[in-house]
Amino acid sequence: MMSPHTFVTHVSPDQPTDPTVEDLIRAQCACGESVPLAERRFVCACGCELGQMIEGVAVLAQSSQRPSCTAKAIDGSLIAASLAEGWRNAVAKHVPDAGRLMDPARASFQDILPIPPNSKVLEVGAGLGAVSAELARHHSVLALESNWGNARFLAIRKAQDRLRRLTVLYGDPARTRLYPRQFDALDR
């Protein structure tokens, strides 16, 4: 039986060695070239614009609808409270079962799985970022989230915790084109 979190690991032979470079995460253009998700706009050498940063979240044009919160998404009050009083205080006030949802121990699997230091990790369905944020302390992480409210919250968390190695990407996992063989581990 498959657990809610499934991890697949491999080693990328073409992985950059400098873990502080922010453009480690790359999308793939229709022409096949890789495009770093590092600037305000993501433009391929062929001239194709793949997307842009919106409120700290990478948004690829072909992989997502216009950002909007859904009924079950984080509501605007959590986003506003996170900006005003910090994400930790906002979660404590606005999120039921916050202790369990935000527990860094949810990422403790990294202590027993063979994820080498400074790896690149893809988390699909990052939610509020308990796993992504903890992993970003030791690895470069792409948090792929299909819910705009969750993605926006995670971008706020990234900024407030200064998680430079975390990239938040809003999009449909089935339609998002990421450059192949760039990740060492996958959490879905």
mmCIF file of N, CA, C and O in Angstrom, residues 100-177:
data_model
loop_
_atom_site.group_PDB
_atom_site.id
_atom_site.type_symbol
_atom_site.label_atom_id
_atom_site.label_comp_id
_atom_site.label_asym_id
_atom_site.label_seq_id
_atom_site.Cartn_x
_atom_site.Cartn_y
_atom_site.Cartn_z
ATOM 1 N N ARG A 100 -0.501 19.953 14.426
ATOM 2 C CA ARG A 100 -0.210 18.757 13.638
ATOM 3 C C ARG A 100 0.157 19.126 12.203
ATOM 4 O O ARG A 100 1.106 18.594 11.629
ATOM 5 N N LEU A 101 -0.583 20.070 11.620
ATOM 6 C CA LEU A 101 -0.331 20.445 10.229
ATOM 7 C C LEU A 101 1.021 21.107 10.020
ATOM 8 O O LEU A 101 1.636 20.963 8.986
ATOM 9 N N MET A 102 1.479 21.854 11.006
ATOM 10 C CA MET A 102 2.703 22.633 10.845
ATOM 11 C C MET A 102 3.916 22.008 11.539
ATOM 12 O O MET A 102 4.983 22.605 11.570
ATOM 13 N N ASP A 103 3.773 20.828 12.064
ATOM 14 C CA ASP A 103 4.850 20.165 12.801
ATOM 15 C C ASP A 103 6.026 19.845 11.884
ATOM 16 O O ASP A 103 5.879 19.112 10.906
ATOM 17 N N PRO A 104 7.228 20.382 12.174
ATOM 18 C CA PRO A 104 8.396 20.086 11.346
ATOM 19 C C PRO A 104 8.742 18.600 11.317
ATOM 20 O O PRO A 104 9.434 18.134 10.411
ATOM 21 N N ALA A 105 8.256 17.848 12.288
ATOM 22 C CA ALA A 105 8.524 16.404 12.310
ATOM 23 C C ALA A 105 7.893 15.697 11.116
ATOM 24 O O ALA A 105 8.271 14.566 10.800
ATOM 25 N N ARG A 106 6.957 16.358 10.434
ATOM 26 C CA ARG A 106 6.371 15.761 9.232
ATOM 27 C C ARG A 106 7.437 15.536 8.162
ATOM 28 O O ARG A 106 7.253 14.737 7.260
ATOM 29 N N ALA A 107 8.542 16.237 8.262
ATOM 30 C CA ALA A 107 9.641 16.071 7.305
ATOM 31 C C ALA A 107 10.765 15.230 7.870
ATOM 32 O O ALA A 107 11.859 15.186 7.307
ATOM 33 N N SER A 108 10.534 14.526 8.970
ATOM 34 C CA SER A 108 11.605 13.751 9.605
ATOM 35 C C SER A 108 12.045 12.551 8.779
ATOM 36 O O SER A 108 13.088 11.968 9.055
ATOM 37 N N PHE A 109 11.283 12.210 7.743
ATOM 38 C CA PHE A 109 11.695 11.118 6.855
ATOM 39 C C PHE A 109 13.064 11.381 6.264
ATOM 40 O O PHE A 109 13.790 10.454 5.923
ATOM 41 N N GLN A 110 13.465 12.647 6.149
ATOM 42 C CA GLN A 110 14.762 12.963 5.542
ATOM 43 C C GLN A 110 15.929 12.439 6.366
ATOM 44 O O GLN A 110 17.035 12.307 5.871
ATOM 45 N N ASP A 111 15.656 12.116 7.633
ATOM 46 C CA ASP A 111 16.708 11.567 8.485
ATOM 47 C C ASP A 111 16.995 10.097 8.186
ATOM 48 O O ASP A 111 18.054 9.591 8.528
ATOM 49 N N ILE A 112 16.038 9.407 7.565
ATOM 50 C CA ILE A 112 16.228 7.972 7.306
ATOM 51 C C ILE A 112 16.275 7.615 5.827
ATOM 52 O O ILE A 112 16.721 6.534 5.478
ATOM 53 N N LEU A 113 15.825 8.504 4.960
ATOM 54 C CA LEU A 113 15.877 8.236 3.525
ATOM 55 C C LEU A 113 17.188 8.756 2.941
ATOM 56 O O LEU A 113 17.724 9.743 3.417
ATOM 57 N N PRO A 114 17.660 8.117 1.890
ATOM 58 C CA PRO A 114 18.947 8.528 1.304
ATOM 59 C C PRO A 114 18.813 9.761 0.406
ATOM 60 O O PRO A 114 18.961 9.687 -0.797
ATOM 61 N N ILE A 115 18.505 10.903 1.011
ATOM 62 C CA ILE A 115 18.497 12.157 0.255
ATOM 63 C C ILE A 115 19.809 12.862 0.576
ATOM 64 O O ILE A 115 20.000 13.348 1.685
ATOM 65 N N PRO A 116 20.730 12.884 -0.386
ATOM 66 C CA PRO A 116 22.033 13.498 -0.127
ATOM 67 C C PRO A 116 21.904 14.979 0.224
ATOM 68 O O PRO A 116 20.970 15.641 -0.222
ATOM 69 N N PRO A 117 22.840 15.514 0.996
ATOM 70 C CA PRO A 117 22.824 16.948 1.304
ATOM 71 C C PRO A 117 22.809 17.775 0.024
ATOM 72 O O PRO A 117 23.381 17.372 -0.995
ATOM 73 N N ASN A 118 22.141 18.910 0.074
ATOM 74 C CA ASN A 118 22.066 19.845 -1.053
ATOM 75 C C ASN A 118 21.380 19.262 -2.287
ATOM 76 O O ASN A 118 21.665 19.670 -3.404
ATOM 77 N N SER A 119 20.477 18.323 -2.083
ATOM 78 C CA SER A 119 19.716 17.754 -3.193
ATOM 79 C C SER A 119 18.644 18.720 -3.657
ATOM 80 O O SER A 119 18.343 19.703 -2.995
ATOM 81 N N LYS A 120 18.057 18.412 -4.796
ATOM 82 C CA LYS A 120 16.903 19.154 -5.297
ATOM 83 C C LYS A 120 15.678 18.266 -5.107
ATOM 84 O O LYS A 120 15.649 17.129 -5.554
ATOM 85 N N VAL A 121 14.662 18.819 -4.440
ATOM 86 C CA VAL A 121 13.468 18.051 -4.073
ATOM 87 C C VAL A 121 12.241 18.718 -4.665
ATOM 88 O O VAL A 121 12.085 19.938 -4.582
ATOM 89 N N LEU A 122 11.360 17.922 -5.242
ATOM 90 C CA LEU A 122 10.068 18.390 -5.740
ATOM 91 C C LEU A 122 8.992 17.894 -4.797
ATOM 92 O O LEU A 122 8.898 16.693 -4.539
ATOM 93 N N GLU A 123 8.192 18.819 -4.247
ATOM 94 C CA GLU A 123 7.035 18.420 -3.445
ATOM 95 C C GLU A 123 5.784 18.816 -4.203
ATOM 96 O O GLU A 123 5.547 20.000 -4.467
ATOM 97 N N VAL A 124 4.971 17.833 -4.542
ATOM 98 C CA VAL A 124 3.715 18.064 -5.258
ATOM 99 C C VAL A 124 2.591 18.122 -4.225
ATOM 100 O O VAL A 124 2.421 17.185 -3.450
ATOM 101 N N GLY A 125 1.830 19.210 -4.228
ATOM 102 C CA GLY A 125 0.772 19.390 -3.243
ATOM 103 C C GLY A 125 1.353 19.802 -1.908
ATOM 104 O O GLY A 125 1.160 19.149 -0.894
ATOM 105 N N ALA A 126 2.055 20.912 -1.880
ATOM 106 C CA ALA A 126 2.815 21.332 -0.700
ATOM 107 C C ALA A 126 1.947 21.851 0.443
ATOM 108 O O ALA A 126 2.434 21.959 1.566
ATOM 109 N N GLY A 127 0.709 22.178 0.193
ATOM 110 C CA GLY A 127 -0.170 22.662 1.250
ATOM 111 C C GLY A 127 0.376 23.911 1.905
ATOM 112 O O GLY A 127 0.767 24.866 1.238
ATOM 113 N N LEU A 128 0.433 23.924 3.243
ATOM 114 C CA LEU A 128 0.938 25.077 3.985
ATOM 115 C C LEU A 128 2.454 25.037 4.154
ATOM 116 O O LEU A 128 3.036 25.915 4.777
ATOM 117 N N GLY A 129 3.094 24.009 3.624
ATOM 118 C CA GLY A 129 4.542 23.993 3.555
ATOM 119 C C GLY A 129 5.304 23.388 4.711
ATOM 120 O O GLY A 129 6.501 23.635 4.842
ATOM 121 N N ALA A 130 4.654 22.586 5.553
ATOM 122 C CA ALA A 130 5.372 21.985 6.683
ATOM 123 C C ALA A 130 6.576 21.177 6.195
ATOM 124 O O ALA A 130 7.676 21.294 6.742
ATOM 125 N N VAL A 131 6.388 20.377 5.167
ATOM 126 C CA VAL A 131 7.474 19.549 4.647
ATOM 127 C C VAL A 131 8.427 20.388 3.802
ATOM 128 O O VAL A 131 9.646 20.346 3.993
ATOM 129 N N SER A 132 7.897 21.183 2.880
ATOM 130 C CA SER A 132 8.742 21.992 1.990
ATOM 131 C C SER A 132 9.665 22.923 2.759
ATOM 132 O O SER A 132 10.848 23.032 2.445
ATOM 133 N N ALA A 133 9.110 23.629 3.736
ATOM 134 C CA ALA A 133 9.918 24.589 4.489
ATOM 135 C C ALA A 133 11.043 23.900 5.250
ATOM 136 O O ALA A 133 12.176 24.386 5.289
ATOM 137 N N GLU A 134 10.745 22.772 5.859
ATOM 138 C CA GLU A 134 11.773 22.050 6.600
ATOM 139 C C GLU A 134 12.848 21.513 5.650
ATOM 140 O O GLU A 134 14.043 21.612 5.939
ATOM 141 N N LEU A 135 12.434 20.947 4.513
ATOM 142 C CA LEU A 135 13.407 20.443 3.544
ATOM 143 C C LEU A 135 14.285 21.566 2.983
ATOM 144 O O LEU A 135 15.463 21.356 2.699
ATOM 145 N N ALA A 136 13.706 22.765 2.818
ATOM 146 C CA ALA A 136 14.448 23.886 2.230
ATOM 147 C C ALA A 136 15.578 24.377 3.129
ATOM 148 O O ALA A 136 16.415 25.161 2.696
ATOM 149 N N ARG A 137 15.631 23.904 4.339
ATOM 150 C CA ARG A 137 16.746 24.266 5.226
ATOM 151 C C ARG A 137 18.031 23.527 4.822
ATOM 152 O O ARG A 137 19.127 23.956 5.154
ATOM 153 N N HIS A 138 17.880 22.392 4.098
ATOM 154 C CA HIS A 138 19.033 21.565 3.727
ATOM 155 C C HIS A 138 19.111 21.260 2.237
ATOM 156 O O HIS A 138 20.109 20.722 1.771
ATOM 157 N N HIS A 139 18.042 21.548 1.498
ATOM 158 C CA HIS A 139 17.964 21.196 0.075
ATOM 159 C C HIS A 139 17.319 22.329 -0.707
ATOM 160 O O HIS A 139 16.653 23.181 -0.133
ATOM 161 N N SER A 140 17.471 22.301 -2.024
ATOM 162 C CA SER A 140 16.713 23.189 -2.898
ATOM 163 C C SER A 140 15.378 22.509 -3.148
ATOM 164 O O SER A 140 15.337 21.352 -3.564
ATOM 165 N N VAL A 141 14.274 23.222 -2.906
ATOM 166 C CA VAL A 141 12.946 22.615 -2.955
ATOM 167 C C VAL A 141 12.050 23.395 -3.907
ATOM 168 O O VAL A 141 12.011 24.630 -3.858
ATOM 169 N N LEU A 142 11.320 22.667 -4.741
ATOM 170 C CA LEU A 142 10.241 23.244 -5.528
ATOM 171 C C LEU A 142 8.944 22.745 -4.918
ATOM 172 O O LEU A 142 8.675 21.540 -4.906
ATOM 173 N N ALA A 143 8.143 23.660 -4.380
ATOM 174 C CA ALA A 143 6.832 23.334 -3.820
ATOM 175 C C ALA A 143 5.801 23.636 -4.888
ATOM 176 O O ALA A 143 5.501 24.795 -5.172
ATOM 177 N N LEU A 144 5.268 22.597 -5.529
ATOM 178 C CA LEU A 144 4.264 22.741 -6.583
ATOM 179 C C LEU A 144 2.890 22.636 -5.943
ATOM 180 O O LEU A 144 2.552 21.608 -5.347
ATOM 181 N N GLU A 145 2.109 23.689 -6.045
ATOM 182 C CA GLU A 145 0.807 23.744 -5.384
ATOM 183 C C GLU A 145 -0.258 24.203 -6.372
ATOM 184 O O GLU A 145 -0.080 25.211 -7.053
ATOM 185 N N SER A 146 -1.363 23.465 -6.445
ATOM 186 C CA SER A 146 -2.433 23.794 -7.387
ATOM 187 C C SER A 146 -3.486 24.722 -6.786
ATOM 188 O O SER A 146 -4.422 25.111 -7.467
ATOM 189 N N ASN A 147 -3.325 25.095 -5.542
ATOM 190 C CA ASN A 147 -4.267 25.982 -4.864
ATOM 191 C C ASN A 147 -3.579 27.333 -4.643
ATOM 192 O O ASN A 147 -2.548 27.397 -3.974
ATOM 193 N N TRP A 148 -4.148 28.392 -5.222
ATOM 194 C CA TRP A 148 -3.514 29.707 -5.149
ATOM 195 C C TRP A 148 -3.343 30.178 -3.702
ATOM 196 O O TRP A 148 -2.321 30.738 -3.337
ATOM 197 N N GLY A 149 -4.334 29.982 -2.853
ATOM 198 C CA GLY A 149 -4.236 30.410 -1.457
ATOM 199 C C GLY A 149 -3.080 29.737 -0.748
ATOM 200 O O GLY A 149 -2.312 30.384 -0.026
ATOM 201 N N ASN A 150 -2.923 28.435 -0.943
ATOM 202 C CA ASN A 150 -1.805 27.706 -0.340
ATOM 203 C C ASN A 150 -0.469 28.211 -0.889
ATOM 204 O O ASN A 150 0.498 28.400 -0.145
ATOM 205 N N ALA A 151 -0.411 28.415 -2.212
ATOM 206 C CA ALA A 151 0.829 28.882 -2.832
ATOM 207 C C ALA A 151 1.197 30.264 -2.306
ATOM 208 O O ALA A 151 2.362 30.531 -1.977
ATOM 209 N N ARG A 152 0.228 31.145 -2.200
ATOM 210 C CA ARG A 152 0.481 32.495 -1.702
ATOM 211 C C ARG A 152 0.948 32.463 -0.244
ATOM 212 O O ARG A 152 1.887 33.157 0.141
ATOM 213 N N PHE A 153 0.285 31.646 0.577
ATOM 214 C CA PHE A 153 0.697 31.501 1.974
ATOM 215 C C PHE A 153 2.140 30.998 2.050
ATOM 216 O O PHE A 153 2.955 31.507 2.829
ATOM 217 N N LEU A 154 2.467 29.999 1.258
ATOM 218 C CA LEU A 154 3.810 29.426 1.283
ATOM 219 C C LEU A 154 4.857 30.454 0.846
ATOM 220 O O LEU A 154 5.972 30.481 1.382
ATOM 221 N N ALA A 155 4.501 31.334 -0.095
ATOM 222 C CA ALA A 155 5.423 32.402 -0.508
ATOM 223 C C ALA A 155 5.655 33.386 0.638
ATOM 224 O O ALA A 155 6.784 33.865 0.842
ATOM 225 N N ILE A 156 4.607 33.676 1.407
ATOM 226 C CA ILE A 156 4.752 34.551 2.576
ATOM 227 C C ILE A 156 5.655 33.875 3.605
ATOM 228 O O ILE A 156 6.558 34.495 4.167
ATOM 229 N N ARG A 157 5.410 32.601 3.837
ATOM 230 C CA ARG A 157 6.232 31.845 4.785
ATOM 231 C C ARG A 157 7.697 31.826 4.344
ATOM 232 O O ARG A 157 8.610 32.013 5.159
ATOM 233 N N LYS A 158 7.914 31.618 3.063
ATOM 234 C CA LYS A 158 9.269 31.615 2.516
ATOM 235 C C LYS A 158 9.963 32.942 2.805
ATOM 236 O O LYS A 158 11.106 32.963 3.279
ATOM 237 N N ALA A 159 9.273 34.048 2.546
ATOM 238 C CA ALA A 159 9.863 35.368 2.759
ATOM 239 C C ALA A 159 10.135 35.621 4.242
ATOM 240 O O ALA A 159 11.224 36.087 4.605
ATOM 241 N N GLN A 160 9.175 35.309 5.098
ATOM 242 C CA GLN A 160 9.340 35.590 6.525
ATOM 243 C C GLN A 160 10.406 34.715 7.175
ATOM 244 O O GLN A 160 11.091 35.153 8.092
ATOM 245 N N ASP A 161 10.555 33.483 6.704
ATOM 246 C CA ASP A 161 11.575 32.587 7.251
ATOM 247 C C ASP A 161 12.893 32.644 6.484
ATOM 248 O O ASP A 161 13.815 31.901 6.781
ATOM 249 N N ARG A 162 12.941 33.483 5.460
ATOM 250 C CA ARG A 162 14.138 33.652 4.628
ATOM 251 C C ARG A 162 14.631 32.320 4.057
ATOM 252 O O ARG A 162 15.810 31.987 4.146
ATOM 253 N N LEU A 163 13.713 31.590 3.471
ATOM 254 C CA LEU A 163 14.033 30.284 2.888
ATOM 255 C C LEU A 163 14.427 30.475 1.417
ATOM 256 O O LEU A 163 13.642 30.259 0.511
ATOM 257 N N ARG A 164 15.652 30.881 1.198
ATOM 258 C CA ARG A 164 16.148 31.180 -0.153
ATOM 259 C C ARG A 164 16.148 29.958 -1.072
ATOM 260 O O ARG A 164 16.125 30.106 -2.277
ATOM 261 N N ARG A 165 16.180 28.779 -0.518
ATOM 262 C CA ARG A 165 16.279 27.568 -1.333
ATOM 263 C C ARG A 165 14.911 26.964 -1.642
ATOM 264 O O ARG A 165 14.818 25.848 -2.128
ATOM 265 N N LEU A 166 13.847 27.708 -1.353
ATOM 266 C CA LEU A 166 12.489 27.260 -1.626
ATOM 267 C C LEU A 166 11.912 28.070 -2.778
ATOM 268 O O LEU A 166 11.961 29.299 -2.767
ATOM 269 N N THR A 167 11.400 27.378 -3.790
ATOM 270 C CA THR A 167 10.684 28.005 -4.897
ATOM 271 C C THR A 167 9.252 27.526 -4.828
ATOM 272 O O THR A 167 9.005 26.320 -4.754
ATOM 273 N N VAL A 168 8.303 28.452 -4.845
ATOM 274 C CA VAL A 168 6.885 28.109 -4.819
ATOM 275 C C VAL A 168 6.352 28.270 -6.231
ATOM 276 O O VAL A 168 6.506 29.327 -6.851
ATOM 277 N N LEU A 169 5.731 27.214 -6.745
ATOM 278 C CA LEU A 169 5.185 27.222 -8.107
ATOM 279 C C LEU A 169 3.708 26.881 -8.050
ATOM 280 O O LEU A 169 3.324 25.831 -7.524
ATOM 281 N N TYR A 170 2.873 27.779 -8.569
ATOM 282 C CA TYR A 170 1.434 27.549 -8.648
ATOM 283 C C TYR A 170 1.134 26.924 -9.997
ATOM 284 O O TYR A 170 1.518 27.446 -11.037
ATOM 285 N N GLY A 171 0.448 25.772 -9.994
ATOM 286 C CA GLY A 171 0.081 25.156 -11.256
ATOM 287 C C GLY A 171 -0.505 23.777 -11.073
ATOM 288 O O GLY A 171 -0.463 23.189 -9.996
ATOM 289 N N ASP A 172 -1.065 23.280 -12.136
ATOM 290 C CA ASP A 172 -1.644 21.944 -12.184
ATOM 291 C C ASP A 172 -0.503 20.943 -12.395
ATOM 292 O O ASP A 172 0.201 21.024 -13.404
ATOM 293 N N PRO A 173 -0.292 20.023 -11.458
ATOM 294 C CA PRO A 173 0.820 19.080 -11.599
ATOM 295 C C PRO A 173 0.783 18.290 -12.913
ATOM 296 O O PRO A 173 1.841 17.956 -13.450
ATOM 297 N N ALA A 174 -0.392 18.036 -13.440
ATOM 298 C CA ALA A 174 -0.494 17.264 -14.685
ATOM 299 C C ALA A 174 -0.110 18.094 -15.913
ATOM 300 O O ALA A 174 0.217 17.531 -16.955
ATOM 301 N N ARG A 175 -0.128 19.411 -15.795
ATOM 302 C CA ARG A 175 0.140 20.272 -16.951
ATOM 303 C C ARG A 175 1.431 21.071 -16.827
ATOM 304 O O ARG A 175 1.820 21.757 -17.758
ATOM 305 N N THR A 176 2.097 20.998 -15.698
ATOM 306 C CA THR A 176 3.306 21.783 -15.473
ATOM 307 C C THR A 176 4.500 21.090 -16.111
ATOM 308 O O THR A 176 4.772 19.933 -15.820
ATOM 309 N N ARG A 177 5.193 21.814 -16.980
ATOM 310 C CA ARG A 177 6.361 21.255 -17.667
ATOM 311 C C ARG A 177 7.639 21.677 -16.949
ATOM 312 O O ARG A 177 8.070 22.808 -17.069
#
